């Protein structure tokens, strides 16, 4: 038989044959075993699932009847404001709510690569100022609220965004310094990175929140929330610096040579040519660090900062309710998961863009 | 004729290894010089010293009358006058072809975006690749990429163009599209220094060919003289090998 192939027809990869479902699940011994195992697991988890959904009480007025047979979601309903806003005065909670809206809106806008640049940074600076004024009050006719009364989701979101946002430029400087030719700068960067990475975050938070005020002169009063933010920022910066350094190492020296030969000044080369590529090289580990840092903000409860997790915990201690810790933690976990999954999905989207531009 | 480039007794060391041994070379304005020689003979080192991607350790280099080495301001001036084309392209992969040509103008000269874009489109058209302006470098063939590199360098309006083996990383069928662009360029009285083993190109456009070996300029002459009747034994040996291969 003579087979004539037409050179114009592009060759398609061989199609994966469509397998009947029964064969897919029970086709061979391994598949059958895995299927059986999965079914067992589903049935074992079923009571838990039922507890969370079908058997749950969504709207019971009486706290004592709430826990009968299922989860007590009515509790979350009743305590939502406490979990979301902590001890923030109830009459002013619209301000904390507005802060959540602003921060989420700013994040959504910033997801769009088109808007990245100096102007976006200015808008962010303005947004942060607006959020601080809203939370703090004491001007524009807003009642003052001390930071010790701040709490819940706005604190979690602000700590996460601000610590990552402030850590990033710091990390870039640390990474550049560590790779640079100036011996003193390099020594400083290496020491800082290794020192911070060698300490547990909890220790760093203790130093910032409790030790630092004892060491500094008494009239140097920096707010505890501010000190906590500083500790988170330095911690994130040390890790981000190493990630970025990895990205810098993966960069071809030809890139800086080309920029040099074109007469582009050093810092502009770093900003417009080196960093964008270095960052594109390390999107997965950057995402990883960002997600870890979002969850790390929950450790601030150790030094008495009232983030969302601490707020949920204290809500559950209300003796009027039947100790609904599981419900509180599940609810908070859901919010953390939504944030972290969002970061993950966004980074996957960015990476697809990078890949499409590199080859095809 | 004024001298575009003048090298006198130039030495270059990498650690203790001497890559250039007292090289002398003069290139007049508008002249086209081809440099050839075996691998490791110092061709790249020489051409990279001219725009100071490598600092020389001895001797004297002048580009358009400006002495290199002591004043850093001279360095910027020289780099703006000398465009460079690399063997491995070195386009910026994270931005489009057009942006590759616009960005350097904006960043190094402060050219307004609009003007820079017009210039970029002009030169992309001249290297016959304007229709690819919105693609990313990774989406182009090697020959297309190298033409973009030439356009990018030309956007800086250089007086001198340096080429370091511009076709040796290309598939054979793409070599001619790049050489055609270079021949075009030679027709515009551009001063060109080209490291290449493309003898056809050398015969067509070179005013002079320099043969290098072991960090020294062994022999200089017209293409006909170097390729036809090489005087130095080392040149003859190299050419017979290249012709055979
Ligand atoms: N950065 C460097 N450090 C140390 N040695 C180097 C460096 N760059 C080049 N050399 C050495 O200097 C010599 C000349 O190198 P150069 O790249 O100039 O040669 P070339 O003629 O361009 O060779 P090729 O045809 O392979 O490109 C070689 O022996 C090389 O090993
Ligand atoms: Mg070379």
Coordinates of C-alpha atoms and ligand atoms in Angstrom, one line a residue:
Chain A
X1 CA 0.0 0.0 0.0
X2 CA 1.3 3.4 -0.8
X3 CA 0.6 6.2 1.6
X4 CA 0.9 9.7 0.2
X5 CA 1.0 12.4 2.8
X6 CA 0.1 15.9 1.8
X7 CA 2.9 18.2 2.9
X8 CA 0.5 21.1 3.3
X9 CA -1.7 19.5 5.9
X10 CA -0.5 20.4 9.3
X11 CA 0.0 17.3 11.5
X12 CA -2.3 17.1 14.4
X13 CA -1.2 15.4 17.6
X14 CA -2.9 12.0 18.0
X15 CA -6.3 12.4 19.7
X16 CA -6.7 10.9 23.1
X17 CA -9.4 8.2 22.5
X18 CA -12.7 8.8 24.2
X19 CA -12.9 6.2 26.9
X20 CA -16.3 5.0 28.2
X21 CA -16.8 6.1 31.8
X22 CA -17.2 2.7 33.2
X23 CA -13.8 1.7 31.7
X24 CA -12.2 4.9 33.0
X25 CA -13.2 4.2 36.6
X26 CA -13.0 0.4 36.6
X27 CA -10.8 -0.4 33.6
X28 CA -7.9 -2.0 35.4
X29 CA -7.1 -3.0 39.0
X30 CA -5.5 0.3 39.9
X31 CA -8.5 2.4 38.7
X32 CA -10.9 0.1 40.4
X33 CA -9.1 0.3 43.7
X34 CA -8.8 4.1 43.5
X35 CA -12.5 4.4 42.6
X36 CA -13.5 2.2 45.5
X37 CA -11.2 4.1 47.9
X38 CA -12.7 7.5 46.7
X39 CA -16.2 6.2 47.2
X40 CA -15.4 5.1 50.8
X41 CA -13.9 8.4 51.5
X42 CA -16.9 10.3 50.2
X43 CA -19.3 8.2 52.4
X44 CA -17.1 8.6 55.4
X45 CA -17.1 12.4 55.0
X46 CA -20.8 12.5 54.3
X47 CA -21.8 13.1 57.9
X48 CA -19.4 16.0 58.1
X49 CA -20.8 17.4 54.8
X50 CA -24.4 17.0 56.1
X51 CA -23.4 18.7 59.4
X52 CA -22.1 21.7 57.4
X53 CA -25.0 21.9 55.0
X54 CA -28.3 19.9 55.2
X55 CA -28.5 19.6 59.0
X56 CA -27.2 23.1 59.7
X57 CA -29.3 25.8 61.3
X58 CA -29.2 28.9 59.2
X59 CA -31.6 31.2 61.0
X60 CA -32.5 30.2 64.5
X61 CA -33.3 33.0 66.9
X62 CA -32.5 31.2 70.1
X63 CA -28.8 30.4 70.6
X64 CA -29.6 27.3 72.7
X65 CA -31.5 25.5 69.9
X66 CA -29.0 26.4 67.3
X67 CA -26.5 23.5 67.7
X68 CA -29.1 20.7 67.4
X69 CA -27.9 18.2 64.8
X70 CA -25.9 20.5 62.6
X71 CA -23.7 23.5 62.3
X72 CA -24.9 26.8 63.7
X73 CA -24.6 29.2 60.9
X74 CA -27.1 31.5 62.6
X75 CA -24.3 32.3 64.9
X76 CA -22.2 33.7 62.0
X77 CA -25.2 35.7 61.0
X78 CA -25.6 37.2 64.5
X79 CA -21.9 37.9 65.0
X80 CA -20.9 38.9 61.5
X81 CA -20.1 42.4 62.4
X82 CA -17.9 41.4 65.3
X83 CA -16.0 38.9 63.1
X84 CA -15.6 41.3 60.2
X85 CA -14.9 44.5 62.1
X86 CA -13.7 43.4 65.6
X87 CA -14.1 46.0 68.3
X88 CA -14.6 48.9 65.9
X89 CA -17.4 51.0 67.3
X90 CA -20.7 49.7 65.7
X91 CA -22.0 53.2 64.8
X92 CA -18.8 53.8 62.8
X93 CA -18.5 50.4 61.1
X94 CA -19.6 51.7 57.8
X95 CA -16.2 53.3 57.7
X96 CA -14.4 50.0 58.1
X97 CA -16.8 48.5 55.5
X98 CA -15.8 51.3 53.1
X99 CA -12.2 50.5 53.7
X100 CA -12.8 46.9 52.7
X101 CA -14.5 48.1 49.5
X102 CA -11.7 50.5 48.7
X103 CA -9.0 47.9 49.2
X104 CA -10.8 45.3 47.1
X105 CA -11.5 47.8 44.4
X106 CA -7.9 48.9 44.3
X107 CA -6.7 45.3 44.1
X108 CA -9.1 44.5 41.3
X109 CA -8.0 47.6 39.3
X110 CA -4.3 46.7 39.9
X111 CA -4.8 43.2 38.4
X112 CA -4.9 44.7 34.9
X113 CA -1.3 45.0 33.6
X114 CA -2.3 47.9 31.3
X115 CA -2.6 50.3 34.3
X116 CA 0.8 49.3 35.9
X117 CA 3.1 52.3 36.3
X118 CA 4.0 55.3 38.3
X119 CA 0.4 56.7 38.2
X120 CA -1.0 53.6 39.8
X121 CA 1.5 53.9 42.6
X122 CA 0.2 57.5 43.2
X123 CA -3.4 56.2 43.2
X124 CA -2.4 53.6 45.7
X125 CA -0.7 56.1 47.9
X126 CA -3.9 58.2 47.8
X127 CA -6.1 55.1 48.5
X128 CA -3.9 54.2 51.5
X129 CA -4.1 57.7 52.9
X130 CA -7.9 57.6 52.4
X131 CA -8.2 54.3 54.2
X132 CA -6.1 55.5 57.1
X133 CA -8.2 58.6 57.5
X134 CA -11.4 56.6 57.3
X135 CA -10.2 54.1 59.9
X136 CA -8.6 56.6 62.2
X137 CA -11.0 59.5 62.0
X138 CA -10.3 62.6 64.0
X139 CA -10.7 64.8 60.9
X140 CA -13.3 65.7 58.3
X141 CA -15.9 65.3 61.0
X142 CA -15.1 61.6 61.6
X143 CA -15.1 60.5 65.2
X144 CA -11.5 59.4 66.2
X145 CA -11.0 55.6 66.6
X146 CA -7.7 54.5 68.2
X147 CA -5.9 51.7 66.4
X148 CA -6.4 49.5 69.5
X149 CA -10.1 49.4 68.5
X150 CA -9.3 48.4 64.9
X151 CA -10.0 44.8 64.0
X152 CA -11.3 42.1 61.7
X153 CA -11.1 41.9 58.0
X154 CA -9.9 45.5 57.3
X155 CA -6.9 44.9 59.5
X156 CA -6.2 41.6 57.9
X157 CA -6.5 43.0 54.4
X158 CA -4.5 46.1 55.2
X159 CA -1.7 44.2 56.9
X160 CA -1.5 41.8 54.0
X161 CA -1.5 44.3 51.2
X162 CA 0.6 46.9 52.9
X163 CA 3.2 44.5 54.1
X164 CA 3.5 42.9 50.7
X165 CA 3.4 46.2 48.9
X166 CA 6.0 47.8 51.1
X167 CA 8.2 44.7 51.2
X168 CA 8.4 44.4 47.4
X169 CA 10.5 47.5 46.7
X170 CA 12.6 46.7 49.8
X171 CA 13.1 43.2 48.5
X172 CA 14.2 44.5 45.1
X173 CA 16.9 46.7 46.7
X174 CA 18.0 43.8 48.9
X175 CA 18.3 41.4 45.9
X176 CA 20.1 44.0 43.8
X177 CA 22.4 44.8 46.7
X178 CA 23.2 41.2 47.3
X179 CA 24.2 40.7 43.7
X180 CA 25.9 44.0 43.4
X181 CA 29.6 44.9 43.3
X182 CA 29.7 47.1 46.4
X183 CA 31.1 45.0 49.2
X184 CA 29.5 46.9 52.1
X185 CA 26.1 47.0 50.5
X186 CA 26.3 43.3 49.8
X187 CA 27.3 42.5 53.4
X188 CA 24.4 44.6 54.8
X189 CA 21.9 42.9 52.5
X190 CA 23.2 39.4 53.2
X191 CA 23.2 40.0 56.9
X192 CA 19.7 41.4 56.9
X193 CA 18.2 38.7 54.7
X194 CA 19.8 35.8 56.6
X195 CA 19.1 37.3 60.0
X196 CA 15.4 37.8 59.2
X197 CA 15.0 34.4 57.5
X198 CA 16.7 32.8 60.5
X199 CA 14.1 34.2 62.9
X200 CA 10.6 32.8 63.3
X201 CA 7.9 35.4 62.4
X202 CA 6.5 35.1 65.9
X203 CA 9.8 36.2 67.4
X204 CA 10.0 39.1 65.0
X205 CA 6.5 40.2 66.0
X206 CA 7.4 40.0 69.7
X207 CA 10.5 42.1 69.2
X208 CA 8.5 44.7 67.2
X209 CA 5.4 44.8 69.4
X210 CA 6.8 44.3 72.9
X211 CA 10.6 44.6 73.0
X212 CA 11.0 47.6 70.8
X213 CA 9.0 50.0 72.9
X214 CA 11.2 49.0 75.9
X215 CA 14.4 49.7 74.0
X216 CA 13.4 52.9 72.3
X217 CA 13.3 56.3 74.2
X218 CA 9.8 56.7 75.6
X219 CA 8.8 59.6 73.5
X220 CA 9.4 57.6 70.3
X221 CA 5.9 56.3 70.2
X222 CA 5.2 54.3 67.1
X223 CA 1.8 52.7 67.1
X224 CA 1.7 49.0 67.9
X225 CA -0.2 48.2 64.7
X226 CA 2.5 50.2 62.8
X227 CA 5.3 48.2 64.5
X228 CA 3.5 45.0 63.7
X229 CA 3.2 46.1 60.0
X230 CA 6.9 46.8 60.0
X231 CA 7.8 43.3 61.3
X232 CA 5.6 41.7 58.7
X233 CA 7.1 43.9 56.0
X234 CA 10.7 43.1 56.9
X235 CA 9.9 39.4 57.1
X236 CA 8.2 39.4 53.7
X237 CA 11.0 41.4 52.2
X238 CA 13.7 38.9 53.2
X239 CA 11.8 36.1 51.5
X240 CA 10.8 38.1 48.5
X241 CA 14.4 39.2 48.1
X242 CA 15.6 35.7 47.7
X243 CA 12.8 34.9 45.2
X244 CA 13.7 38.0 43.1
X245 CA 17.4 37.2 43.3
X246 CA 16.6 33.8 41.8
X247 CA 14.8 35.6 39.0
X248 CA 17.8 37.9 38.4
X249 CA 20.1 34.9 38.2
X250 CA 18.0 33.4 35.5
X251 CA 18.5 36.5 33.3
X252 CA 20.8 36.4 30.3
X253 CA 23.7 38.8 30.6
X254 CA 23.1 39.7 27.0
X255 CA 20.0 41.7 28.2
X256 CA 22.0 44.2 30.2
X257 CA 24.8 44.3 27.6
X258 CA 22.2 45.2 24.9
X259 CA 20.8 47.9 27.2
X260 CA 24.3 49.2 27.9
X261 CA 25.2 49.3 24.3
X262 CA 22.1 51.3 23.6
X263 CA 23.2 53.8 26.2
X264 CA 20.3 53.2 28.6
X265 CA 21.2 54.4 32.1
X266 CA 21.7 51.7 34.8
X267 CA 18.6 52.4 36.9
X268 CA 16.3 52.6 33.9
X269 CA 17.8 49.3 32.7
X270 CA 17.0 47.7 36.0
X271 CA 13.5 49.1 36.1
X272 CA 12.4 48.6 32.5
X273 CA 14.4 45.6 31.3
X274 CA 15.9 43.6 34.2
X275 CA 13.1 43.6 36.8
X276 CA 10.1 42.9 34.5
X277 CA 11.9 39.8 33.2
X278 CA 13.2 38.7 36.5
X279 CA 9.7 38.8 38.0
X280 CA 8.2 37.0 35.0
X281 CA 10.8 34.3 35.6
X282 CA 9.6 33.7 39.2
X283 CA 5.8 34.1 39.2
X284 CA 5.2 30.7 40.9
X285 CA 7.5 31.3 44.0
X286 CA 6.3 34.9 44.2
X287 CA 2.8 33.7 44.4
X288 CA 3.8 31.2 47.0
X289 CA 5.3 33.9 49.2
X290 CA 2.3 36.2 48.7
X291 CA -0.1 33.4 49.8
X292 CA 2.1 32.5 52.8
X293 CA 2.3 36.1 53.9
X294 CA -1.5 36.6 53.7
X295 CA -1.9 33.7 56.0
X296 CA 1.0 34.8 58.2
X297 CA -0.9 38.0 59.1
X298 CA -3.1 35.8 61.3
X299 CA 0.0 35.4 63.6
X300 CA -0.4 39.0 64.8
X301 CA -3.0 37.8 67.3
X302 CA -0.1 36.7 69.4
X303 CA 0.9 40.3 70.1
X304 CA -2.7 41.3 70.6
X305 CA -3.5 42.8 67.2
X306 CA -7.1 42.1 66.5
X307 CA -7.2 40.7 63.0
X308 CA -10.0 38.6 61.5
X309 CA -8.9 35.3 63.1
X310 CA -8.7 36.8 66.6
X311 CA -12.1 38.5 66.1
X312 CA -13.7 35.2 65.1
X313 CA -12.2 33.5 68.1
X314 CA -13.4 36.1 70.5
X315 CA -16.8 36.0 68.9
X316 CA -17.0 32.3 69.6
X317 CA -16.3 32.8 73.3
X318 CA -19.7 34.5 73.9
X319 CA -21.3 32.3 76.6
X320 CA -24.8 32.9 75.2
X321 CA -23.9 30.6 72.2
X322 CA -22.9 26.9 72.4
X323 CA -19.2 27.5 71.8
X324 CA -19.4 27.6 68.0
X325 CA -15.6 27.5 67.4
X326 CA -15.9 25.1 64.4
X327 CA -18.3 27.4 62.6
X328 CA -16.2 30.5 63.3
X329 CA -13.0 28.9 62.1
X330 CA -14.7 27.4 59.0
X331 CA -16.1 30.8 58.1
X332 CA -12.8 32.6 58.5
X333 CA -11.1 29.7 56.6
X334 CA -13.5 30.3 53.8
X335 CA -12.5 33.9 53.5
X336 CA -8.7 33.1 53.6
X337 CA -9.3 30.4 51.0
X338 CA -11.1 32.8 48.7
X339 CA -8.2 35.3 49.0
X340 CA -5.5 32.8 48.5
X341 CA -7.2 31.0 45.7
X342 CA -7.8 34.3 44.0
X343 CA -4.0 35.1 44.2
X344 CA -3.3 31.6 42.8
X345 CA -5.7 31.9 39.9
X346 CA -4.5 35.3 39.0
X347 CA -0.8 34.2 38.9
X348 CA -1.8 31.3 36.7
X349 CA -3.4 33.8 34.4
X350 CA -0.3 35.9 34.3
X351 CA 1.9 33.0 33.6
X352 CA -0.2 31.9 30.6
X353 CA 0.3 35.4 29.2
X354 CA 4.0 35.2 29.7
X355 CA 4.2 31.8 28.0
X356 CA 2.1 32.9 25.1
X357 CA 4.5 35.8 24.5
X358 CA 7.7 33.7 24.8
X359 CA 6.9 31.1 22.2
X360 CA 4.3 30.3 19.6
Chain B
X1 CA 39.2 61.5 5.6
X2 CA 38.5 61.7 9.3
X3 CA 39.0 58.7 11.5
X4 CA 35.8 57.1 12.9
X5 CA 37.7 54.7 15.1
X6 CA 41.3 54.6 16.0
X7 CA 42.9 51.8 18.1
X8 CA 46.6 52.0 19.1
X9 CA 48.4 49.3 20.8
X10 CA 45.3 48.0 22.6
X11 CA 45.8 45.3 25.2
X12 CA 43.0 43.4 27.0
X13 CA 43.4 40.9 29.8
X14 CA 40.8 38.5 31.3
X15 CA 42.5 37.9 34.6
X16 CA 46.0 36.7 33.6
X17 CA 44.9 35.7 30.1
X18 CA 45.8 38.2 27.4
X19 CA 43.0 38.4 24.9
X20 CA 44.3 41.3 22.8
X21 CA 48.0 41.9 22.1
X22 CA 48.7 45.5 21.1
X23 CA 46.1 45.7 18.4
X24 CA 46.2 48.7 15.9
X25 CA 43.2 49.5 13.8
X26 CA 42.0 52.6 12.0
X27 CA 38.6 52.9 10.4
X28 CA 37.7 56.0 8.4
X29 CA 34.3 57.5 8.4
X30 CA 32.1 55.6 5.9
X31 CA 34.5 52.7 5.7
X32 CA 33.4 49.1 5.9
X33 CA 35.8 46.8 7.7
X34 CA 35.3 43.0 8.0
X35 CA 37.1 41.2 10.8
X36 CA 37.6 37.4 10.5
X37 CA 39.7 34.8 12.3
X38 CA 39.4 31.6 14.2
X39 CA 37.3 31.1 17.3
X40 CA 38.9 32.6 20.4
X41 CA 41.1 34.9 18.4
X42 CA 39.7 38.0 20.1
X43 CA 37.3 39.3 17.5
X44 CA 34.4 39.8 19.9
X45 CA 36.8 41.3 22.5
X46 CA 38.0 43.8 20.0
X47 CA 34.6 44.9 18.9
X48 CA 33.3 45.1 22.5
X49 CA 36.2 47.3 23.4
X50 CA 35.2 49.8 20.8
X51 CA 31.9 50.6 22.6
X52 CA 33.4 49.7 26.0
X53 CA 31.3 46.7 26.9
X54 CA 34.8 45.6 27.8
X55 CA 37.3 48.0 29.3
X56 CA 40.7 47.8 27.6
X57 CA 43.8 47.6 29.8
X58 CA 46.4 49.2 27.7
X59 CA 46.8 51.4 24.6
X60 CA 44.4 54.0 23.3
X61 CA 40.9 53.9 21.8
X62 CA 39.3 56.9 20.1
X63 CA 35.9 56.9 18.6
X64 CA 35.1 60.0 16.4
X65 CA 37.9 61.9 18.1
X66 CA 36.7 61.1 21.7
X67 CA 39.2 59.2 23.8
X68 CA 37.8 56.4 25.8
X69 CA 38.7 55.2 29.2
X70 CA 39.1 58.1 31.6
X71 CA 35.9 60.1 31.4
X72 CA 32.6 58.3 31.9
X73 CA 30.7 61.0 30.1
X74 CA 32.6 60.2 27.0
X75 CA 31.3 56.6 27.4
X76 CA 27.7 57.6 27.0
X77 CA 28.5 59.8 24.0
X78 CA 30.3 56.9 22.3
X79 CA 27.6 54.4 23.0
X80 CA 25.0 56.7 21.4
X81 CA 27.2 57.0 18.3
X82 CA 27.9 53.3 18.0
X83 CA 25.1 50.8 17.4
X84 CA 25.7 47.1 18.2
X85 CA 24.3 43.9 16.7
X86 CA 24.9 40.7 18.7
X87 CA 25.2 37.1 17.6
X88 CA 22.4 36.1 19.9
X89 CA 20.1 39.0 19.1
X90 CA 19.5 40.1 22.7
X91 CA 16.1 41.6 22.0
X92 CA 14.0 42.4 25.0
X93 CA 11.6 39.5 25.1
X94 CA 9.1 41.0 27.5
X95 CA 8.0 43.8 25.1
X96 CA 6.8 43.9 21.5
X97 CA 9.0 44.4 18.5
X98 CA 7.9 48.0 18.2
X99 CA 8.5 48.6 21.9
X100 CA 12.0 47.1 21.5
X101 CA 12.7 50.0 19.1
X102 CA 10.8 52.7 21.0
X103 CA 12.0 52.0 24.6
X104 CA 15.8 52.7 24.1
X105 CA 15.1 56.0 22.4
X106 CA 12.8 57.1 25.3
X107 CA 15.1 55.8 28.0
X108 CA 18.5 56.8 26.7
X109 CA 17.7 60.1 24.9
X110 CA 14.4 61.2 26.4
X111 CA 12.8 61.2 23.0
X112 CA 9.0 61.8 23.1
X113 CA 7.0 58.6 22.6
X114 CA 5.2 59.8 19.5
X115 CA 8.4 60.8 17.7
X116 CA 10.1 57.6 18.9
X117 CA 7.3 55.5 17.5
X118 CA 7.5 57.2 14.1
X119 CA 11.3 56.6 14.0
X120 CA 10.8 53.0 15.0
X121 CA 8.2 52.3 12.3
X122 CA 10.5 54.0 9.8
X123 CA 13.4 51.7 10.5
X124 CA 11.2 48.6 10.9
X125 CA 9.9 49.3 7.5
X126 CA 13.4 49.7 6.2
X127 CA 14.4 46.2 7.4
X128 CA 11.1 45.0 5.9
X129 CA 9.5 43.8 9.1
X130 CA 7.0 46.5 9.9
X131 CA 4.1 44.1 9.7
X132 CA 5.5 42.2 12.7
X133 CA 5.7 45.3 14.9
X134 CA 3.1 44.2 17.4
X135 CA 4.5 40.7 17.9
X136 CA 6.8 39.6 20.7
X137 CA 10.4 38.7 19.8
X138 CA 9.8 35.1 20.8
X139 CA 7.2 34.8 18.1
X140 CA 9.7 35.7 15.3
X141 CA 12.2 33.6 13.4
X142 CA 15.9 34.1 14.0
X143 CA 16.4 36.1 10.8
X144 CA 13.4 38.3 11.6
X145 CA 14.7 38.9 15.1
X146 CA 18.2 39.9 13.9
X147 CA 16.6 42.4 11.5
X148 CA 14.7 43.9 14.4
X149 CA 18.0 44.2 16.3
X150 CA 19.4 46.2 13.4
X151 CA 16.4 48.4 13.3
X152 CA 16.6 48.9 17.1
X153 CA 20.2 50.0 16.8
X154 CA 19.5 52.3 13.8
X155 CA 16.7 54.0 15.8
X156 CA 19.4 55.6 17.9
X157 CA 20.8 57.2 14.7
X158 CA 24.3 55.9 15.2
X159 CA 27.2 57.0 13.1
X160 CA 29.0 53.7 13.5
X161 CA 27.5 50.1 13.4
X162 CA 29.3 47.2 15.0
X163 CA 28.2 43.7 14.1
X164 CA 29.5 40.6 16.1
X165 CA 28.8 37.5 14.0
X166 CA 25.3 38.7 13.1
X167 CA 24.5 35.6 11.0
X168 CA 26.3 32.7 12.8
X169 CA 23.3 31.8 15.1
X170 CA 20.9 31.7 12.1
X171 CA 19.6 28.8 10.1
X172 CA 21.2 28.8 6.6
X173 CA 18.0 29.9 4.8
X174 CA 17.7 33.0 7.0
X175 CA 21.3 34.3 6.5
X176 CA 20.6 36.1 3.3
X177 CA 17.7 38.2 4.5
X178 CA 20.0 39.6 7.2
X179 CA 22.9 40.1 4.9
X180 CA 20.6 41.9 2.4
X181 CA 19.7 44.4 5.1
X182 CA 23.4 44.9 5.9
X183 CA 24.3 45.4 2.3
X184 CA 21.5 48.0 2.1
X185 CA 23.0 49.7 5.1
X186 CA 26.5 49.7 3.5
X187 CA 25.0 51.7 0.7
X188 CA 24.2 54.6 3.1
X189 CA 27.8 55.6 3.9
X190 CA 27.4 54.1 7.4
X191 CA 30.7 53.3 9.1
X192 CA 30.6 49.5 9.7
X193 CA 32.8 47.1 11.6
X194 CA 31.6 43.5 11.0
X195 CA 32.9 40.3 12.5
X196 CA 31.8 37.6 10.1
X197 CA 32.9 34.6 8.1
X198 CA 30.5 35.4 5.2
X199 CA 33.1 35.9 2.5
X200 CA 30.5 36.7 -0.1
X201 CA 29.4 39.6 2.0
X202 CA 33.0 40.7 2.7
X203 CA 33.8 40.7 -1.1
X204 CA 30.6 42.7 -1.9
X205 CA 30.8 45.5 0.7
X206 CA 34.1 45.5 2.6
X207 CA 36.7 48.1 1.9
X208 CA 39.1 46.2 4.0
X209 CA 39.4 42.8 5.7
X210 CA 41.3 42.3 8.9
X211 CA 42.5 38.8 9.8
X212 CA 43.0 38.2 13.5
X213 CA 44.7 35.3 15.3
X214 CA 45.6 34.8 19.0
X215 CA 44.6 38.3 20.0
X216 CA 46.6 40.1 17.3
X217 CA 45.7 41.7 14.0
X218 CA 47.8 39.6 11.7
X219 CA 47.1 41.0 8.3
X220 CA 45.0 43.7 6.7
X221 CA 44.1 44.3 3.1
X222 CA 41.3 44.5 0.5
X223 CA 39.0 41.5 0.3
X224 CA 40.6 40.4 -3.0
X225 CA 44.1 40.6 -1.6
X226 CA 43.3 38.8 1.7
X227 CA 41.1 36.1 0.1
X228 CA 43.1 35.9 -3.1
X229 CA 46.7 36.3 -2.3
X230 CA 47.1 36.3 1.5
X231 CA 50.7 37.2 2.5
X232 CA 50.8 35.8 6.0
X233 CA 51.2 32.0 6.4
X234 CA 48.6 32.0 9.3
X235 CA 46.0 33.7 7.1
X236 CA 46.6 31.2 4.3
X237 CA 46.2 28.3 6.7
X238 CA 42.9 29.7 8.1
X239 CA 41.5 30.4 4.7
X240 CA 42.3 27.0 3.3
X241 CA 40.5 25.4 6.3
X242 CA 37.4 27.7 5.9
X243 CA 37.3 27.1 2.2
X244 CA 37.5 23.3 2.7
X245 CA 34.8 23.4 5.3
Ligands
LIG1 N1 34.7 37.1 30.0 C1 35.8 36.4 29.7 N2 36.5 35.9 30.7 C2 37.6 35.2 30.5 N3 38.1 34.9 29.2 C3 37.4 35.4 28.2 C4 36.2 36.2 28.4 N4 35.7 36.5 27.2 C5 36.5 36.0 26.3 N5 37.5 35.3 26.9 C6 38.6 34.6 26.2 O1 39.3 35.5 25.4 C7 39.6 35.0 24.1 C8 39.0 35.8 23.0 O2 37.6 35.7 23.1 P1 36.6 36.3 22.0 O3 35.2 36.0 22.4 O4 37.0 37.7 21.7 O5 37.0 35.4 20.7 P2 36.2 35.4 19.3 O6 37.3 35.6 18.3 O7 35.1 36.3 19.3 O8 35.7 33.9 19.2 P3 34.4 33.3 18.6 O9 34.6 33.2 17.1 O10 34.3 32.0 19.2 O11 33.3 34.2 19.0 C9 39.1 33.5 24.2 O12 40.2 32.7 24.4 C10 38.1 33.5 25.3 O13 38.2 32.3 25.9
LIG2 MG1 32.9 36.1 19.2

